[in-house]
PDB file of C-alpha atoms in Angstrom:
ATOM      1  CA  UNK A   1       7.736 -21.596  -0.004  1.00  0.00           C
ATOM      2  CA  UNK A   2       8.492 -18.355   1.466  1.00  0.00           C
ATOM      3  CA  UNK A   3       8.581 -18.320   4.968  1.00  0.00           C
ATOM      4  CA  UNK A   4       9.641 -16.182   8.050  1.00  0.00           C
ATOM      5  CA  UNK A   5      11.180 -17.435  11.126  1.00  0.00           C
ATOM      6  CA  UNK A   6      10.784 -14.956  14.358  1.00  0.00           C
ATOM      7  CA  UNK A   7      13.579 -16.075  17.105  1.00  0.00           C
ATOM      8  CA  UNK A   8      17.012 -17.627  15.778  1.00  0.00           C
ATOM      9  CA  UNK A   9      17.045 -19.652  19.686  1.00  0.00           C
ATOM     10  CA  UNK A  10      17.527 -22.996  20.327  1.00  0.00           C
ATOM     11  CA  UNK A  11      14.206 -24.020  18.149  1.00  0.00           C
ATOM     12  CA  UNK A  12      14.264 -21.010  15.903  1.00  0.00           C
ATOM     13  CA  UNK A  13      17.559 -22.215  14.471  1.00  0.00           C
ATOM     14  CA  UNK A  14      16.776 -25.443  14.237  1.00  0.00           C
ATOM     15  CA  UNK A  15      13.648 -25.554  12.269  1.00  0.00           C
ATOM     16  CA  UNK A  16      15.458 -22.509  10.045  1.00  0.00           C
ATOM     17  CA  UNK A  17      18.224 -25.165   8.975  1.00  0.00           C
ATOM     18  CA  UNK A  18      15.564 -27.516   8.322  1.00  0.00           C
ATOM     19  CA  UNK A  19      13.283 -25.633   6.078  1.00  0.00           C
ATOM     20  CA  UNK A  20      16.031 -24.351   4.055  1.00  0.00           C
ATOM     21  CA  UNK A  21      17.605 -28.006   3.316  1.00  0.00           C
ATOM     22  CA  UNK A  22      14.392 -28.394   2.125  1.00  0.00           C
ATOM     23  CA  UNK A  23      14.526 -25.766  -0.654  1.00  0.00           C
ATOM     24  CA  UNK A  24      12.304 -23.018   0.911  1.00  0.00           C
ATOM     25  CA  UNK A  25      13.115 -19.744   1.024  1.00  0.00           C
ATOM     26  CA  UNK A  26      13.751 -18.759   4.407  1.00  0.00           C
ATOM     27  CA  UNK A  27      14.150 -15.342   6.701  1.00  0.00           C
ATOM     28  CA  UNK A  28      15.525 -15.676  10.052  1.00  0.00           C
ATOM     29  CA  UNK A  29      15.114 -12.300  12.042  1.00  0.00           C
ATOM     30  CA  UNK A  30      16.039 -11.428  15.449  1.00  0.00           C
ATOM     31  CA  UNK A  31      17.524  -8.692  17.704  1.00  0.00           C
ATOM     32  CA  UNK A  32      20.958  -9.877  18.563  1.00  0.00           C
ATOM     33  CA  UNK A  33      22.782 -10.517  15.921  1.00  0.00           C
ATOM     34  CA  UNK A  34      25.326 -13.270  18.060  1.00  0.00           C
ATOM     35  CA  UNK A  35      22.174 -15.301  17.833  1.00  0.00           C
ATOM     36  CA  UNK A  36      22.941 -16.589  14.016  1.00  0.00           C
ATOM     37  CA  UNK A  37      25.774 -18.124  14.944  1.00  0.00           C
ATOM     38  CA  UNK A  38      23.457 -21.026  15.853  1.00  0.00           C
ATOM     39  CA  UNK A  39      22.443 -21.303  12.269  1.00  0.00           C
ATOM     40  CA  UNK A  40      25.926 -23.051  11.575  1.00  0.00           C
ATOM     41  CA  UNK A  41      27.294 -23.690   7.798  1.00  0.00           C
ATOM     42  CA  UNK A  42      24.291 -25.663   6.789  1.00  0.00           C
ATOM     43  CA  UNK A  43      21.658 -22.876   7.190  1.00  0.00           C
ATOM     44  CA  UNK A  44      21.222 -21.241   3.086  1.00  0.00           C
ATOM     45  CA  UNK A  45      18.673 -18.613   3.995  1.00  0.00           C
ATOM     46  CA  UNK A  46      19.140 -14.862   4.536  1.00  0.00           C
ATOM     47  CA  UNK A  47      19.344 -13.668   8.478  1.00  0.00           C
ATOM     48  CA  UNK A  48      17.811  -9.613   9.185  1.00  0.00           C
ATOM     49  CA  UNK A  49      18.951  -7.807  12.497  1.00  0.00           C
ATOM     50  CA  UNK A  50      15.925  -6.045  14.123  1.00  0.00           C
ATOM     51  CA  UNK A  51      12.861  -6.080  16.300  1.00  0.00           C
ATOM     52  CA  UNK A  52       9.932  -8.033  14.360  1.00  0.00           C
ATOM     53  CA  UNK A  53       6.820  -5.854  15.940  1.00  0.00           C
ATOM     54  CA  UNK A  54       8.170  -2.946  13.774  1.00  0.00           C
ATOM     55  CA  UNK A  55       6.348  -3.232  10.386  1.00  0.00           C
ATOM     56  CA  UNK A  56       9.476  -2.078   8.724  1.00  0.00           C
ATOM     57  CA  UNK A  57      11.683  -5.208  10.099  1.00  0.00           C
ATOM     58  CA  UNK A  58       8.664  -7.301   8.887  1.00  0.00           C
ATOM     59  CA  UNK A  59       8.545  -5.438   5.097  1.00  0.00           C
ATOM     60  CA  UNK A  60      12.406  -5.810   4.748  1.00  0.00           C
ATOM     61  CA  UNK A  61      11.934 -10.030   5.682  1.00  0.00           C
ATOM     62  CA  UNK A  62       9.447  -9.734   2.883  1.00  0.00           C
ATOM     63  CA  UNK A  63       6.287 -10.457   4.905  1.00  0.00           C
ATOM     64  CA  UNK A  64       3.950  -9.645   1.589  1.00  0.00           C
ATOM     65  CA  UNK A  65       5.429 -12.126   0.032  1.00  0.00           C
ATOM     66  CA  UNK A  66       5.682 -14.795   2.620  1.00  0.00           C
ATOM     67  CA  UNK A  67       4.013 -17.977   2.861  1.00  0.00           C
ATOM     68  CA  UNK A  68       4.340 -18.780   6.499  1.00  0.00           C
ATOM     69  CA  UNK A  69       5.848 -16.932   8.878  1.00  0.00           C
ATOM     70  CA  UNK A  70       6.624 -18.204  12.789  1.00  0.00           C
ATOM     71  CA  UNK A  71       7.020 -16.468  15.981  1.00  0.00           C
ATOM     72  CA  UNK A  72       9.680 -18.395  17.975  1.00  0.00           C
ATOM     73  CA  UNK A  73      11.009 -16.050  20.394  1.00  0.00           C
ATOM     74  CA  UNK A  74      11.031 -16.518  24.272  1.00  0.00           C
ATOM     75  CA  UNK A  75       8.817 -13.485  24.481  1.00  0.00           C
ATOM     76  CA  UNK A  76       5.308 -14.495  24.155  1.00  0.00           C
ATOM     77  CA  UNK A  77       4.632 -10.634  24.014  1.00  0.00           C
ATOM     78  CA  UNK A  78       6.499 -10.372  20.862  1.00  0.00           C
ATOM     79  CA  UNK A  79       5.129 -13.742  19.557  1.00  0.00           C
ATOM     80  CA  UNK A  80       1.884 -12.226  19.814  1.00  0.00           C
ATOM     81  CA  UNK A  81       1.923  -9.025  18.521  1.00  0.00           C
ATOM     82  CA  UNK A  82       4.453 -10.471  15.436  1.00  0.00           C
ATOM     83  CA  UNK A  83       2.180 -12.828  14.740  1.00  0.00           C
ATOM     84  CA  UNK A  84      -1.073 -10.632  14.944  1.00  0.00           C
ATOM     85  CA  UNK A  85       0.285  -8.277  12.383  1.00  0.00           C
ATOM     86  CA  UNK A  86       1.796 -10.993  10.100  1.00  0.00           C
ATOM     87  CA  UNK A  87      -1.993 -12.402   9.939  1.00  0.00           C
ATOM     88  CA  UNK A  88      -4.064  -9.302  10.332  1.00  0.00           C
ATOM     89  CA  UNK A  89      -2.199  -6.785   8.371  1.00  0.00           C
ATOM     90  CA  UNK A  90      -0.436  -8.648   5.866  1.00  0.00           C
ATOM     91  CA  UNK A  91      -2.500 -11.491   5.469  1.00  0.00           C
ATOM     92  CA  UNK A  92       0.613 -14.411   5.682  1.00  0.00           C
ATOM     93  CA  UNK A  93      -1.532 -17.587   5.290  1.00  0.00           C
ATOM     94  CA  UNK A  94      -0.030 -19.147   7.762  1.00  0.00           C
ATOM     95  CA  UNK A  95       0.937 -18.140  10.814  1.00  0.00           C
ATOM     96  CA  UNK A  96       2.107 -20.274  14.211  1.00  0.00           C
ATOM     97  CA  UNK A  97       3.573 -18.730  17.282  1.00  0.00           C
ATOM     98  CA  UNK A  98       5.096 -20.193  20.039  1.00  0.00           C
ATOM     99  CA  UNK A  99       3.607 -19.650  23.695  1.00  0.00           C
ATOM    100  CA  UNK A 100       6.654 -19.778  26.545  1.00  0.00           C
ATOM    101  CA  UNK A 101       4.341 -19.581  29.132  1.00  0.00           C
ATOM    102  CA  UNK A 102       1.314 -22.046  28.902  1.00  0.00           C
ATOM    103  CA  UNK A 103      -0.390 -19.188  31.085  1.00  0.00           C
ATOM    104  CA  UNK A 104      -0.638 -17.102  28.021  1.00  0.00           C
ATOM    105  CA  UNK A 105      -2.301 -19.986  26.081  1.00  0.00           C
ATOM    106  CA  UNK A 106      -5.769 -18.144  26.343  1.00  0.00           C
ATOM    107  CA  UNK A 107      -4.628 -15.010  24.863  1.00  0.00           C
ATOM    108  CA  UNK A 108      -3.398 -16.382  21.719  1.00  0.00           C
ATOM    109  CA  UNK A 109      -6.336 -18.983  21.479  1.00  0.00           C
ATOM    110  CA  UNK A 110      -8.408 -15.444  21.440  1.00  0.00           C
ATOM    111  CA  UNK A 111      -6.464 -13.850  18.927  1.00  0.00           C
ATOM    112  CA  UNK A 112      -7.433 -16.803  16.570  1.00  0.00           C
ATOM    113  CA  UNK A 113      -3.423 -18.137  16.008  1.00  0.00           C
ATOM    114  CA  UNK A 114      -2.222 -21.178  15.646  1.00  0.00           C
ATOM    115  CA  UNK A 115      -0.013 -21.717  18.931  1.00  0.00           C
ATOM    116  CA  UNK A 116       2.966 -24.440  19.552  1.00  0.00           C
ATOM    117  CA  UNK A 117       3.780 -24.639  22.939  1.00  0.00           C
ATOM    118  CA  UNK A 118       7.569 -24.544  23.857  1.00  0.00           C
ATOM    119  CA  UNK A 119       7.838 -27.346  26.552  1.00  0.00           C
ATOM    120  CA  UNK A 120       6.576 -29.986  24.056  1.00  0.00           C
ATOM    121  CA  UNK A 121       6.980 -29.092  20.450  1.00  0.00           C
ATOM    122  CA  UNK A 122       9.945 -29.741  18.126  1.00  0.00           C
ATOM    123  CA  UNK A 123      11.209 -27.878  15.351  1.00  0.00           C
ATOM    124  CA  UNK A 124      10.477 -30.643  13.387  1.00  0.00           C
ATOM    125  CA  UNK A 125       6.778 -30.723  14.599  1.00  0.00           C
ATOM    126  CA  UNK A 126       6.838 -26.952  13.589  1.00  0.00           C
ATOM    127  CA  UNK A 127       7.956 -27.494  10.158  1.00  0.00           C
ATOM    128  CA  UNK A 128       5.317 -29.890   9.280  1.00  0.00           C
ATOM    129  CA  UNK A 129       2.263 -26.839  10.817  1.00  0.00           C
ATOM    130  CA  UNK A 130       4.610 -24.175   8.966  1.00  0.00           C
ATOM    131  CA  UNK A 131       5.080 -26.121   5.511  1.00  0.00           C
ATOM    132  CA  UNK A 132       2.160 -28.024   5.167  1.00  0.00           C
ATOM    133  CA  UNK A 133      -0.870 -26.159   6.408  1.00  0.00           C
ATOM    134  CA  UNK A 134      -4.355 -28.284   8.357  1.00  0.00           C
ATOM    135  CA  UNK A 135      -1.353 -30.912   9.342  1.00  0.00           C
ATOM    136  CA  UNK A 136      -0.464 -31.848  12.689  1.00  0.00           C
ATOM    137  CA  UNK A 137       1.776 -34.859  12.935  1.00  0.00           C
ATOM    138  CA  UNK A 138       0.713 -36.662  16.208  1.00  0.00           C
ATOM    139  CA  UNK A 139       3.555 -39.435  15.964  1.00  0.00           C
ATOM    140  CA  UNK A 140       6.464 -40.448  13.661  1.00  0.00           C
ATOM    141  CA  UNK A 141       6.869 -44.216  13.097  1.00  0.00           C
ATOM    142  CA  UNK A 142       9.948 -45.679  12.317  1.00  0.00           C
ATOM    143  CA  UNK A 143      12.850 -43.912  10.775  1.00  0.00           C
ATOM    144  CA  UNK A 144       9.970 -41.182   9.891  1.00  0.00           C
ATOM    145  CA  UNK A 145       8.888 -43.347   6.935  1.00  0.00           C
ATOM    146  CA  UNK A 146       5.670 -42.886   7.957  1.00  0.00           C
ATOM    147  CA  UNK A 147       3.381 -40.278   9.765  1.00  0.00           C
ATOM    148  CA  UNK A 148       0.550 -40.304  11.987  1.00  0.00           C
ATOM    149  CA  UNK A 149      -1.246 -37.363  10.933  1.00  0.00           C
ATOM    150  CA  UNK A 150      -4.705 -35.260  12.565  1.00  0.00           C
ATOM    151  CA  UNK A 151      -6.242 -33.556   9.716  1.00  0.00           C
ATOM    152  CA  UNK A 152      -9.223 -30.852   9.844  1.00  0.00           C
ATOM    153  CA  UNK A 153     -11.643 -31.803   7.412  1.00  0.00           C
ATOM    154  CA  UNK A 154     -11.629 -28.993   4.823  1.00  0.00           C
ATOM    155  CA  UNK A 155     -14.893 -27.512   3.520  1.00  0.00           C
ATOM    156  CA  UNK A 156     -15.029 -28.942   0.106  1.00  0.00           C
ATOM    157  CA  UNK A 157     -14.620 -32.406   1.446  1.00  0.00           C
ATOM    158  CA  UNK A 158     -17.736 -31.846   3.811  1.00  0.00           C
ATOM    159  CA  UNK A 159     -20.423 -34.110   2.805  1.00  0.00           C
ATOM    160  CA  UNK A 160     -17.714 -36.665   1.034  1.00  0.00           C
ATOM    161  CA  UNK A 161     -16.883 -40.523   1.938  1.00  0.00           C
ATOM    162  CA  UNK A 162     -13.615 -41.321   4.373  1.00  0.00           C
ATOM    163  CA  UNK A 163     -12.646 -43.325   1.351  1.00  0.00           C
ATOM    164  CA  UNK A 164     -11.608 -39.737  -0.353  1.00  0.00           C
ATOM    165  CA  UNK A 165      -8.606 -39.822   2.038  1.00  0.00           C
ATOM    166  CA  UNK A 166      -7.713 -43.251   1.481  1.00  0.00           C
ATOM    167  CA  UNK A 167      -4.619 -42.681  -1.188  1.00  0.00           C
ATOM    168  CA  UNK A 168      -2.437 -45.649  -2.639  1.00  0.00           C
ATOM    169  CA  UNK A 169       0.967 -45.067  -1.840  1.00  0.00           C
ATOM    170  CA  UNK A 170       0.280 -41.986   0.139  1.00  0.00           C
ATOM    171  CA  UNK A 171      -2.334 -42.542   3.483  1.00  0.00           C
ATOM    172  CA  UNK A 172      -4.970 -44.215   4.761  1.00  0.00           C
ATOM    173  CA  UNK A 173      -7.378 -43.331   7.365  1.00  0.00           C
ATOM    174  CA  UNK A 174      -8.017 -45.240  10.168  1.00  0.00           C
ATOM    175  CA  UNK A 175      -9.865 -42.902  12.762  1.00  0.00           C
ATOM    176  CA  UNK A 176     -12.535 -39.916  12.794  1.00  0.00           C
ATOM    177  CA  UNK A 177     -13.106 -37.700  15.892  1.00  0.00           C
ATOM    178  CA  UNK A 178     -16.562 -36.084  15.868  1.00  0.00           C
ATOM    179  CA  UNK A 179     -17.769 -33.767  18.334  1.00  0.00           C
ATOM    180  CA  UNK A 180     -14.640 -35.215  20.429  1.00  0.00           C
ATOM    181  CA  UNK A 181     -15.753 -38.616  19.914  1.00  0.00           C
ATOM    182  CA  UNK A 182     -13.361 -41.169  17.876  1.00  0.00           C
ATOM    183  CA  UNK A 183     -14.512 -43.817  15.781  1.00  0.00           C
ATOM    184  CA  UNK A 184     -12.872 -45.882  13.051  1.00  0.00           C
ATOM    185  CA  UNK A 185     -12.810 -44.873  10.294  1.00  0.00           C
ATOM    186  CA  UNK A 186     -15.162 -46.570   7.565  1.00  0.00           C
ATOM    187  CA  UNK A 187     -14.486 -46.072   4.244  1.00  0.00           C
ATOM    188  CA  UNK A 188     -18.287 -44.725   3.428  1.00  0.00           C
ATOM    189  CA  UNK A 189     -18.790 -43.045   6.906  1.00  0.00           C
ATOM    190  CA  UNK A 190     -19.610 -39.200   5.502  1.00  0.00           C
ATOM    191  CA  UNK A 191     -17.448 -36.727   6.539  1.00  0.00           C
ATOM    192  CA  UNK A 192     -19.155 -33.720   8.364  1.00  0.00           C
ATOM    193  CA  UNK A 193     -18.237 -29.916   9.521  1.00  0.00           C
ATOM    194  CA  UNK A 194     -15.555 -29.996  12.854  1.00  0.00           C
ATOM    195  CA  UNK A 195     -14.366 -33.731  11.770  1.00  0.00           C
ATOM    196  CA  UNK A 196     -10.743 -34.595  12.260  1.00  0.00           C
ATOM    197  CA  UNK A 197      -9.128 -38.037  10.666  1.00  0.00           C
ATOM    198  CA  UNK A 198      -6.523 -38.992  11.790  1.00  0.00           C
ATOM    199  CA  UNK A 199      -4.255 -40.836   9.084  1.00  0.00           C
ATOM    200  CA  UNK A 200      -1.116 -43.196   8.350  1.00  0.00           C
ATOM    201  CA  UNK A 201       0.821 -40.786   5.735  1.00  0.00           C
ATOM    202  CA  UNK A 202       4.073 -41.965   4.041  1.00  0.00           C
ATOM    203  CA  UNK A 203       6.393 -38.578   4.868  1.00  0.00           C
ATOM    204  CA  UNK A 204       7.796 -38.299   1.085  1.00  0.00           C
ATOM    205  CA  UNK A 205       4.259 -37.664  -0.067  1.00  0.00           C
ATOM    206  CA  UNK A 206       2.882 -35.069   2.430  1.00  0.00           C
ATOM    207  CA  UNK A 207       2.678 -32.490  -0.475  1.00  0.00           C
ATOM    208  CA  UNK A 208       0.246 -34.632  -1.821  1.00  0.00           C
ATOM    209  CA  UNK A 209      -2.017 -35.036   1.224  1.00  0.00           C
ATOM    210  CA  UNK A 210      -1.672 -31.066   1.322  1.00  0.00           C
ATOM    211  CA  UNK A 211      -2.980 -30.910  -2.643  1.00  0.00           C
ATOM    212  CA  UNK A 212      -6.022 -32.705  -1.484  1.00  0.00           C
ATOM    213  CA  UNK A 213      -6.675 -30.781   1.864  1.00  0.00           C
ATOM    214  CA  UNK A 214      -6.586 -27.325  -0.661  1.00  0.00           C
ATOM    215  CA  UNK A 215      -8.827 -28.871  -3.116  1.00  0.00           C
ATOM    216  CA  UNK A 216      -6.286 -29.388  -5.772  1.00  0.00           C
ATOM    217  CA  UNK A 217      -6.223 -32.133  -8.331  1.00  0.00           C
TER     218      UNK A 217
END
């Protein structure tokens, strides 16, 4: 994947390293260039001096292109305005920024992004929203072996069985939350518009949980 990471702080650099041990393509932009210096030897991605509300920072980081891009900066007024245009203008499938200040949460909630707020999220947390879109990992168990993961239902599993999520070697369900109400998860319960399922995921095989949320084979 090709993905863009606003903010080379304390998180920013952190999730940067991890994406690109992981083979993705990564970006890392912000305004002070001392700031890479967290990156360390074992970052392998490509780092771009400038401010990331200017279109042309964005075009050089190759926003077109990108896959994900996150807004990690300790500015929620950059976050949002990065993030707007990453979504709105260049259409980057998936977008998260960070809100500093949970005041702000409203704002972003309105401007339809996906938000992670800084007290409470990890850059490992981020990596699995940035890298595996319709994912949020509630808990790791273990050594991370295995995942508990929330899951929107996608639309062209509307109107399928809970069993469709149940695959060997890779998850099994174990709870739906309707209309904010949870309920175990029977195999031929029917899955409806708004559900979430939460699942058991082994953390090797997330891309193929994510094949199955974007109605691949």
């Amino acid at each position: 994947m090709r993905l863009i990471i606003v903010g080379c702080g304390r998180v920013g650099s952190e999730l940067a390293v991890e994406v690109s041990a992981d083979d993705h393509e990564v970006v890392v932009v912000d305004r002070e260039p001392e700031a890479f210096h967290r990156l360390g030897s074992d970052f392998h991605g490509r780092t771009l001096q400038g401010d990331a509300r200017e279109r042309s920072v964005l075009l050089r980081a190759g926003v077109e292109e990108a896959d994900g891009l996150a807004a990690l900066t300790s500015s929620d007024e950059m976050n949002l305005v990065t993030a707007r245009i990453a979504r709105k203008i260049y259409n980057v499938p998936n977008v998260v920024a960070r809100v500093y200040d949970p005041i702000h949460m409203e704002v972003f909630k309105l401007a339809g992004l996906q938000t992670v707020v800084s007290s409470s999220w990890s850059a490992h947390r981020i990596e699995q929203i940035l890298t595996h879109p319709g994912l949020i990992e509630l808990a790791s168990l273990g050594h991370r072996e295995l995942g508990l993961i929330e899951v929107l239902v996608p639309e062209h599993l509307v109107g399928e069985s809970v069993a469709r999520f149940d695959i060997e070697g890779v998850c099994r369900p174990s709870v739906v939350i309707r209309a904010g109400h949870a309920q175990m998860a029977d195999a031929n319960l029917i899955l409806d518009d708004g559900d979430l399922v939460v699942l058991t995921v082994v953390s090797d095989a997330l891309h193929k949980l994510t094949r199955l949320l974007e109605g691949e084979s």
